[in-house]
PDB file of C-alpha atoms in Angstrom:
ATOM      1  CA  SER A  24     -75.847 229.723 -15.847  1.00  0.00           C
ATOM      2  CA  VAL A  25     -73.069 227.127 -15.998  1.00  0.00           C
ATOM      3  CA  ILE A  26     -72.167 228.113 -19.549  1.00  0.00           C
ATOM      4  CA  LYS A  27     -72.243 231.767 -18.553  1.00  0.00           C
ATOM      5  CA  ASP A  28     -69.851 231.081 -15.664  1.00  0.00           C
ATOM      6  CA  VAL A  29     -67.465 229.160 -17.902  1.00  0.00           C
ATOM      7  CA  ILE A  30     -67.370 231.937 -20.492  1.00  0.00           C
ATOM      8  CA  HIS A  31     -66.894 234.596 -17.807  1.00  0.00           C
ATOM      9  CA  LYS A  32     -64.218 232.787 -15.775  1.00  0.00           C
ATOM     10  CA  SER A  33     -62.217 231.619 -18.781  1.00  0.00           C
ATOM     11  CA  ASN A  34     -62.344 235.066 -20.392  1.00  0.00           C
ATOM     12  CA  VAL A  35     -62.559 233.263 -23.718  1.00  0.00           C
ATOM     13  CA  ASP A  36     -63.300 235.079 -26.967  1.00  0.00           C
ATOM     14  CA  VAL A  37     -66.490 233.287 -27.964  1.00  0.00           C
ATOM     15  CA  SER A  38     -65.766 233.854 -31.631  1.00  0.00           C
ATOM     16  CA  ASN A  39     -62.913 231.381 -31.165  1.00  0.00           C
ATOM     17  CA  ILE A  40     -65.306 228.623 -30.081  1.00  0.00           C
ATOM     18  CA  LYS A  41     -65.656 226.564 -33.238  1.00  0.00           C
ATOM     19  CA  ALA A  42     -68.236 224.072 -31.988  1.00  0.00           C
ATOM     20  CA  ILE A  43     -69.894 222.429 -29.003  1.00  0.00           C
ATOM     21  CA  GLY A  44     -69.427 218.718 -28.395  1.00  0.00           C
ATOM     22  CA  ILE A  45     -71.502 216.756 -25.881  1.00  0.00           C
ATOM     23  CA  THR A  46     -70.625 213.538 -24.105  1.00  0.00           C
ATOM     24  CA  ASN A  47     -72.871 211.984 -21.500  1.00  0.00           C
ATOM     25  CA  GLN A  48     -73.661 208.946 -19.398  1.00  0.00           C
ATOM     26  CA  ARG A  49     -76.023 207.215 -21.743  1.00  0.00           C
ATOM     27  CA  GLU A  50     -79.016 205.679 -19.973  1.00  0.00           C
ATOM     28  CA  THR A  51     -80.319 208.486 -17.728  1.00  0.00           C
ATOM     29  CA  THR A  52     -83.926 209.172 -18.757  1.00  0.00           C
ATOM     30  CA  ILE A  53     -85.730 212.499 -19.039  1.00  0.00           C
ATOM     31  CA  LEU A  54     -89.297 213.205 -20.166  1.00  0.00           C
ATOM     32  CA  TRP A  55     -90.113 216.846 -20.799  1.00  0.00           C
ATOM     33  CA  ASP A  56     -92.976 219.045 -21.950  1.00  0.00           C
ATOM     34  CA  LYS A  57     -92.533 219.861 -25.625  1.00  0.00           C
ATOM     35  CA  ASN A  58     -94.144 223.272 -25.179  1.00  0.00           C
ATOM     36  CA  THR A  59     -92.407 224.509 -22.029  1.00  0.00           C
ATOM     37  CA  GLY A  60     -89.141 222.556 -22.020  1.00  0.00           C
ATOM     38  CA  LYS A  61     -89.719 221.618 -18.376  1.00  0.00           C
ATOM     39  CA  ALA A  62     -89.181 218.073 -17.137  1.00  0.00           C
ATOM     40  CA  VAL A  63     -92.527 216.412 -16.389  1.00  0.00           C
ATOM     41  CA  TYR A  64     -90.974 213.891 -13.976  1.00  0.00           C
ATOM     42  CA  PRO A  65     -87.663 213.773 -12.101  1.00  0.00           C
ATOM     43  CA  ALA A  66     -84.882 212.352 -14.256  1.00  0.00           C
ATOM     44  CA  ILE A  67     -84.211 208.673 -13.531  1.00  0.00           C
ATOM     45  CA  VAL A  68     -80.467 208.108 -13.498  1.00  0.00           C
ATOM     46  CA  TRP A  69     -78.680 205.043 -14.791  1.00  0.00           C
ATOM     47  CA  GLN A  70     -78.088 203.544 -11.327  1.00  0.00           C
ATOM     48  CA  SER A  71     -81.781 203.584 -10.378  1.00  0.00           C
ATOM     49  CA  ARG A  72     -83.485 200.217  -9.819  1.00  0.00           C
ATOM     50  CA  GLN A  73     -87.007 201.655  -9.692  1.00  0.00           C
ATOM     51  CA  SER A  74     -88.063 199.621 -12.720  1.00  0.00           C
ATOM     52  CA  GLN A  75     -86.702 196.301 -11.414  1.00  0.00           C
ATOM     53  CA  ASN A  76     -90.173 194.730 -11.188  1.00  0.00           C
ATOM     54  CA  ILE A  77     -90.964 195.653 -14.787  1.00  0.00           C
ATOM     55  CA  CYS A  78     -87.772 193.970 -15.972  1.00  0.00           C
ATOM     56  CA  GLU A  79     -88.316 190.845 -13.878  1.00  0.00           C
ATOM     57  CA  LYS A  80     -91.835 190.470 -15.291  1.00  0.00           C
ATOM     58  CA  MET A  81     -90.542 190.733 -18.873  1.00  0.00           C
ATOM     59  CA  ILE A  82     -87.881 188.121 -18.201  1.00  0.00           C
ATOM     60  CA  GLU A  83     -90.516 185.814 -16.675  1.00  0.00           C
ATOM     61  CA  ASP A  84     -92.696 186.346 -19.731  1.00  0.00           C
ATOM     62  CA  GLY A  85     -89.862 185.123 -21.961  1.00  0.00           C
ATOM     63  CA  TYR A  86     -88.771 188.315 -23.745  1.00  0.00           C
ATOM     64  CA  GLN A  87     -85.056 188.058 -22.930  1.00  0.00           C
ATOM     65  CA  ASP A  88     -83.949 186.393 -26.181  1.00  0.00           C
ATOM     66  CA  LEU A  89     -86.069 188.664 -28.369  1.00  0.00           C
ATOM     67  CA  ILE A  90     -84.734 191.834 -26.795  1.00  0.00           C
ATOM     68  CA  GLN A  91     -81.133 190.635 -26.756  1.00  0.00           C
ATOM     69  CA  HIS A  92     -81.316 189.714 -30.455  1.00  0.00           C
ATOM     70  CA  LYS A  93     -82.712 193.119 -31.426  1.00  0.00           C
ATOM     71  CA  THR A  94     -80.686 195.361 -29.111  1.00  0.00           C
ATOM     72  CA  GLY A  95     -77.621 193.366 -28.065  1.00  0.00           C
ATOM     73  CA  LEU A  96     -78.616 194.041 -24.441  1.00  0.00           C
ATOM     74  CA  LEU A  97     -80.077 192.040 -21.585  1.00  0.00           C
ATOM     75  CA  ILE A  98     -83.301 193.177 -19.924  1.00  0.00           C
ATOM     76  CA  ASN A  99     -82.204 195.358 -17.016  1.00  0.00           C
ATOM     77  CA  PRO A 100     -83.367 198.517 -15.171  1.00  0.00           C
ATOM     78  CA  TYR A 101     -80.030 200.052 -16.222  1.00  0.00           C
ATOM     79  CA  PHE A 102     -81.434 200.881 -19.656  1.00  0.00           C
ATOM     80  CA  SER A 103     -83.926 203.599 -20.571  1.00  0.00           C
ATOM     81  CA  ALA A 104     -86.998 201.687 -21.796  1.00  0.00           C
ATOM     82  CA  SER A 105     -88.125 200.286 -18.464  1.00  0.00           C
ATOM     83  CA  LYS A 106     -87.544 203.694 -16.863  1.00  0.00           C
ATOM     84  CA  ILE A 107     -89.903 205.308 -19.404  1.00  0.00           C
ATOM     85  CA  LYS A 108     -92.492 202.598 -18.820  1.00  0.00           C
ATOM     86  CA  PHE A 109     -92.134 203.060 -15.054  1.00  0.00           C
ATOM     87  CA  ILE A 110     -92.955 206.761 -15.391  1.00  0.00           C
ATOM     88  CA  PHE A 111     -95.929 206.156 -17.681  1.00  0.00           C
ATOM     89  CA  ASP A 112     -97.265 203.384 -15.419  1.00  0.00           C
ATOM     90  CA  LYS A 113     -97.007 205.675 -12.415  1.00  0.00           C
ATOM     91  CA  LYS A 114     -98.368 208.745 -14.214  1.00  0.00           C
ATOM     92  CA  PRO A 115    -100.879 207.602 -16.880  1.00  0.00           C
ATOM     93  CA  GLU A 116    -101.728 211.227 -17.633  1.00  0.00           C
ATOM     94  CA  LEU A 117     -98.193 211.672 -18.967  1.00  0.00           C
ATOM     95  CA  LEU A 118     -98.677 208.756 -21.361  1.00  0.00           C
ATOM     96  CA  GLU A 119    -101.863 210.415 -22.573  1.00  0.00           C
ATOM     97  CA  GLN A 120     -99.990 213.665 -23.169  1.00  0.00           C
ATOM     98  CA  ALA A 121     -97.177 211.766 -24.885  1.00  0.00           C
ATOM     99  CA  GLU A 122     -99.644 210.139 -27.270  1.00  0.00           C
ATOM    100  CA  LYS A 123    -100.930 213.616 -28.117  1.00  0.00           C
ATOM    101  CA  GLY A 124     -97.393 214.728 -28.980  1.00  0.00           C
ATOM    102  CA  ASN A 125     -96.861 216.987 -25.986  1.00  0.00           C
ATOM    103  CA  VAL A 126     -94.087 214.996 -24.257  1.00  0.00           C
ATOM    104  CA  LEU A 127     -90.590 214.159 -25.495  1.00  0.00           C
ATOM    105  CA  PHE A 128     -88.034 211.629 -24.316  1.00  0.00           C
ATOM    106  CA  GLY A 129     -84.293 211.852 -24.347  1.00  0.00           C
ATOM    107  CA  THR A 130     -81.118 210.879 -22.636  1.00  0.00           C
ATOM    108  CA  ILE A 131     -78.996 213.809 -21.442  1.00  0.00           C
ATOM    109  CA  ASP A 132     -77.508 214.458 -24.876  1.00  0.00           C
ATOM    110  CA  SER A 133     -80.946 214.865 -26.470  1.00  0.00           C
ATOM    111  CA  PHE A 134     -82.183 217.134 -23.707  1.00  0.00           C
ATOM    112  CA  LEU A 135     -79.135 219.412 -23.933  1.00  0.00           C
ATOM    113  CA  VAL A 136     -79.319 219.721 -27.721  1.00  0.00           C
ATOM    114  CA  TRP A 137     -83.057 220.402 -27.580  1.00  0.00           C
ATOM    115  CA  LYS A 138     -82.551 223.095 -24.931  1.00  0.00           C
ATOM    116  CA  LEU A 139     -79.532 224.706 -26.616  1.00  0.00           C
ATOM    117  CA  THR A 140     -81.315 224.888 -29.985  1.00  0.00           C
ATOM    118  CA  SER A 141     -84.415 226.442 -28.396  1.00  0.00           C
ATOM    119  CA  GLY A 142     -86.455 223.330 -29.071  1.00  0.00           C
ATOM    120  CA  LYS A 143     -85.670 223.146 -32.781  1.00  0.00           C
ATOM    121  CA  VAL A 144     -83.630 219.922 -32.784  1.00  0.00           C
ATOM    122  CA  HIS A 145     -84.584 216.596 -31.168  1.00  0.00           C
ATOM    123  CA  VAL A 146     -81.843 214.079 -31.900  1.00  0.00           C
ATOM    124  CA  THR A 147     -79.621 211.439 -30.343  1.00  0.00           C
ATOM    125  CA  ASP A 148     -76.649 209.510 -31.706  1.00  0.00           C
ATOM    126  CA  TYR A 149     -76.184 205.787 -32.249  1.00  0.00           C
ATOM    127  CA  SER A 150     -74.134 205.291 -29.083  1.00  0.00           C
ATOM    128  CA  ASN A 151     -76.957 206.691 -26.942  1.00  0.00           C
ATOM    129  CA  ALA A 152     -79.881 205.174 -28.871  1.00  0.00           C
ATOM    130  CA  SER A 153     -78.328 201.728 -28.593  1.00  0.00           C
ATOM    131  CA  ARG A 154     -78.618 201.838 -24.783  1.00  0.00           C
ATOM    132  CA  THR A 155     -82.374 202.370 -24.588  1.00  0.00           C
ATOM    133  CA  LEU A 156     -83.605 198.771 -25.174  1.00  0.00           C
ATOM    134  CA  LEU A 157     -85.718 200.285 -27.963  1.00  0.00           C
ATOM    135  CA  TYR A 158     -83.195 200.582 -30.783  1.00  0.00           C
ATOM    136  CA  ASN A 159     -82.722 197.727 -33.244  1.00  0.00           C
ATOM    137  CA  ILE A 160     -78.969 197.531 -33.832  1.00  0.00           C
ATOM    138  CA  ASN A 161     -79.454 195.211 -36.807  1.00  0.00           C
ATOM    139  CA  ASP A 162     -81.805 197.509 -38.727  1.00  0.00           C
ATOM    140  CA  LEU A 163     -80.500 200.780 -37.218  1.00  0.00           C
ATOM    141  CA  LYS A 164     -83.937 202.087 -36.299  1.00  0.00           C
ATOM    142  CA  TRP A 165     -86.385 202.344 -33.421  1.00  0.00           C
ATOM    143  CA  ASP A 166     -88.057 198.954 -33.152  1.00  0.00           C
ATOM    144  CA  GLU A 167     -91.867 198.957 -33.451  1.00  0.00           C
ATOM    145  CA  GLU A 168     -92.232 195.598 -31.672  1.00  0.00           C
ATOM    146  CA  LEU A 169     -90.211 196.756 -28.674  1.00  0.00           C
ATOM    147  CA  LEU A 170     -92.070 200.055 -28.496  1.00  0.00           C
ATOM    148  CA  LYS A 171     -95.339 198.131 -28.359  1.00  0.00           C
ATOM    149  CA  LEU A 172     -93.928 195.775 -25.730  1.00  0.00           C
ATOM    150  CA  PHE A 173     -92.945 198.668 -23.446  1.00  0.00           C
ATOM    151  CA  ASN A 174     -96.065 200.681 -24.405  1.00  0.00           C
ATOM    152  CA  ILE A 175     -94.033 203.702 -25.498  1.00  0.00           C
ATOM    153  CA  PRO A 176     -95.313 206.066 -28.233  1.00  0.00           C
ATOM    154  CA  LYS A 177     -92.809 206.405 -31.055  1.00  0.00           C
ATOM    155  CA  ASN A 178     -93.429 210.138 -31.407  1.00  0.00           C
ATOM    156  CA  ILE A 179     -91.590 210.878 -28.140  1.00  0.00           C
ATOM    157  CA  LEU A 180     -88.296 209.524 -29.488  1.00  0.00           C
ATOM    158  CA  PRO A 181     -85.480 211.613 -30.987  1.00  0.00           C
ATOM    159  CA  GLU A 182     -84.153 211.175 -34.500  1.00  0.00           C
ATOM    160  CA  VAL A 183     -81.032 208.987 -34.488  1.00  0.00           C
ATOM    161  CA  VAL A 184     -78.033 210.629 -36.160  1.00  0.00           C
ATOM    162  CA  GLU A 185     -74.287 210.116 -36.462  1.00  0.00           C
ATOM    163  CA  SER A 186     -72.003 211.001 -33.573  1.00  0.00           C
ATOM    164  CA  SER A 187     -70.200 213.700 -35.560  1.00  0.00           C
ATOM    165  CA  ALA A 188     -72.289 216.184 -37.531  1.00  0.00           C
ATOM    166  CA  VAL A 189     -73.668 219.689 -37.208  1.00  0.00           C
ATOM    167  CA  TYR A 190     -77.108 219.146 -35.667  1.00  0.00           C
ATOM    168  CA  GLY A 191     -77.998 222.782 -35.131  1.00  0.00           C
ATOM    169  CA  TYR A 192     -76.886 225.984 -33.451  1.00  0.00           C
ATOM    170  CA  ALA A 193     -76.872 227.049 -29.808  1.00  0.00           C
ATOM    171  CA  THR A 194     -79.404 229.855 -30.225  1.00  0.00           C
ATOM    172  CA  GLN A 195     -80.406 229.619 -26.551  1.00  0.00           C
ATOM    173  CA  ILE A 196     -77.099 231.142 -25.429  1.00  0.00           C
ATOM    174  CA  LYS A 197     -76.519 233.666 -28.204  1.00  0.00           C
ATOM    175  CA  ASP A 198     -77.052 236.495 -25.712  1.00  0.00           C
ATOM    176  CA  LEU A 199     -73.992 235.157 -23.874  1.00  0.00           C
ATOM    177  CA  THR A 200     -72.010 234.858 -27.084  1.00  0.00           C
ATOM    178  CA  LYS A 201     -72.751 238.342 -28.422  1.00  0.00           C
ATOM    179  CA  GLY A 202     -75.073 236.981 -31.106  1.00  0.00           C
ATOM    180  CA  TYR A 203     -72.558 234.424 -32.380  1.00  0.00           C
ATOM    181  CA  GLU A 204     -74.383 231.094 -32.792  1.00  0.00           C
ATOM    182  CA  ILE A 205     -72.071 228.208 -31.966  1.00  0.00           C
ATOM    183  CA  PRO A 206     -72.719 224.993 -33.923  1.00  0.00           C
ATOM    184  CA  ILE A 207     -73.402 221.791 -32.005  1.00  0.00           C
ATOM    185  CA  ALA A 208     -71.249 219.351 -33.925  1.00  0.00           C
ATOM    186  CA  SER A 209     -70.869 216.183 -31.891  1.00  0.00           C
ATOM    187  CA  MET A 210     -72.583 214.054 -29.286  1.00  0.00           C
ATOM    188  CA  ILE A 211     -71.424 210.650 -28.175  1.00  0.00           C
ATOM    189  CA  GLY A 212     -71.779 208.364 -25.188  1.00  0.00           C
ATOM    190  CA  ASP A 213     -69.139 208.507 -22.457  1.00  0.00           C
ATOM    191  CA  GLN A 214     -67.535 205.139 -23.180  1.00  0.00           C
ATOM    192  CA  GLN A 215     -67.323 205.761 -26.923  1.00  0.00           C
ATOM    193  CA  ALA A 216     -65.940 209.239 -26.251  1.00  0.00           C
ATOM    194  CA  SER A 217     -63.259 207.782 -24.006  1.00  0.00           C
ATOM    195  CA  LEU A 218     -62.269 205.347 -26.761  1.00  0.00           C
ATOM    196  CA  PHE A 219     -61.260 208.305 -28.892  1.00  0.00           C
ATOM    197  CA  GLY A 220     -60.000 210.239 -25.885  1.00  0.00           C
ATOM    198  CA  GLN A 221     -57.465 207.440 -25.412  1.00  0.00           C
ATOM    199  CA  CYS A 222     -56.482 207.783 -29.094  1.00  0.00           C
ATOM    200  CA  CYS A 223     -57.809 204.382 -30.146  1.00  0.00           C
ATOM    201  CA  PHE A 224     -57.987 205.416 -33.780  1.00  0.00           C
ATOM    202  CA  GLU A 225     -56.860 202.159 -35.405  1.00  0.00           C
ATOM    203  CA  SER A 226     -58.769 198.932 -35.933  1.00  0.00           C
ATOM    204  CA  GLY A 227     -58.165 196.611 -32.974  1.00  0.00           C
ATOM    205  CA  ASP A 228     -57.291 199.349 -30.491  1.00  0.00           C
ATOM    206  CA  VAL A 229     -58.906 198.680 -27.103  1.00  0.00           C
ATOM    207  CA  LYS A 230     -59.437 200.700 -23.934  1.00  0.00           C
ATOM    208  CA  ASN A 231     -60.639 199.661 -20.498  1.00  0.00           C
ATOM    209  CA  THR A 232     -62.511 201.918 -18.088  1.00  0.00           C
ATOM    210  CA  TYR A 233     -62.473 201.155 -14.356  1.00  0.00           C
ATOM    211  CA  GLY A 234     -65.277 202.801 -12.434  1.00  0.00           C
ATOM    212  CA  THR A 235     -68.483 201.090 -11.349  1.00  0.00           C
ATOM    213  CA  GLY A 236     -67.067 198.083 -13.170  1.00  0.00           C
ATOM    214  CA  CYS A 237     -64.695 197.166 -15.975  1.00  0.00           C
ATOM    215  CA  PHE A 238     -65.894 198.354 -19.377  1.00  0.00           C
ATOM    216  CA  MET A 239     -63.954 197.361 -22.485  1.00  0.00           C
ATOM    217  CA  LEU A 240     -64.481 198.999 -25.873  1.00  0.00           C
ATOM    218  CA  MET A 241     -62.733 198.219 -29.166  1.00  0.00           C
ATOM    219  CA  ASN A 242     -62.359 200.184 -32.379  1.00  0.00           C
ATOM    220  CA  THR A 243     -63.564 197.701 -34.999  1.00  0.00           C
ATOM    221  CA  LYS A 244     -63.521 200.094 -37.985  1.00  0.00           C
ATOM    222  CA  ASP A 245     -65.899 198.558 -40.559  1.00  0.00           C
ATOM    223  CA  LYS A 246     -65.484 194.958 -39.394  1.00  0.00           C
TER     224      LYS A 246
END
């Protein structure tokens, strides 16, 4: 309905829309039914501290160094993994369905792409995957040890892809676009998107974001 309103109010010729790009706050967690596309539990947003106890227990058990080495992150409810575990701990039947392949996980980018492509494409990009506490930034893959630690089935996770590529086509809204299928050609986390939004195209360029805190990001090129 939002997309429909935008197209209607802007009076845009949809044939002039070359692609869809998605940027999102990265850690918000959604689990949805693979068959219906409906969320199976309310989305847990990045600010939520519902999984605080899970994180404190993992820190007490000595997993801080392991997780920081693999992910570059500290154990914190901010990130997606403990949110997923919180849901599965609270609703064991959802874990059972996940193990059977009936439940999918994604941050907002994954959910939007999956919905727009009518369930054909389940992906996320590096900038989103790296904020889950499940992605090994050294090996660039979902980490089996961390998945076991959080008791999360690997089959719920999206494929990790580059931030700029054609992932699929927005078949879900082709009735709004007169049959024209718009390619989905980018998805990237909000902070990384703002780096390029501020034209930090050269190695060493830095931007700061002031919101809930100060967040600095640098373009490092290949170094």
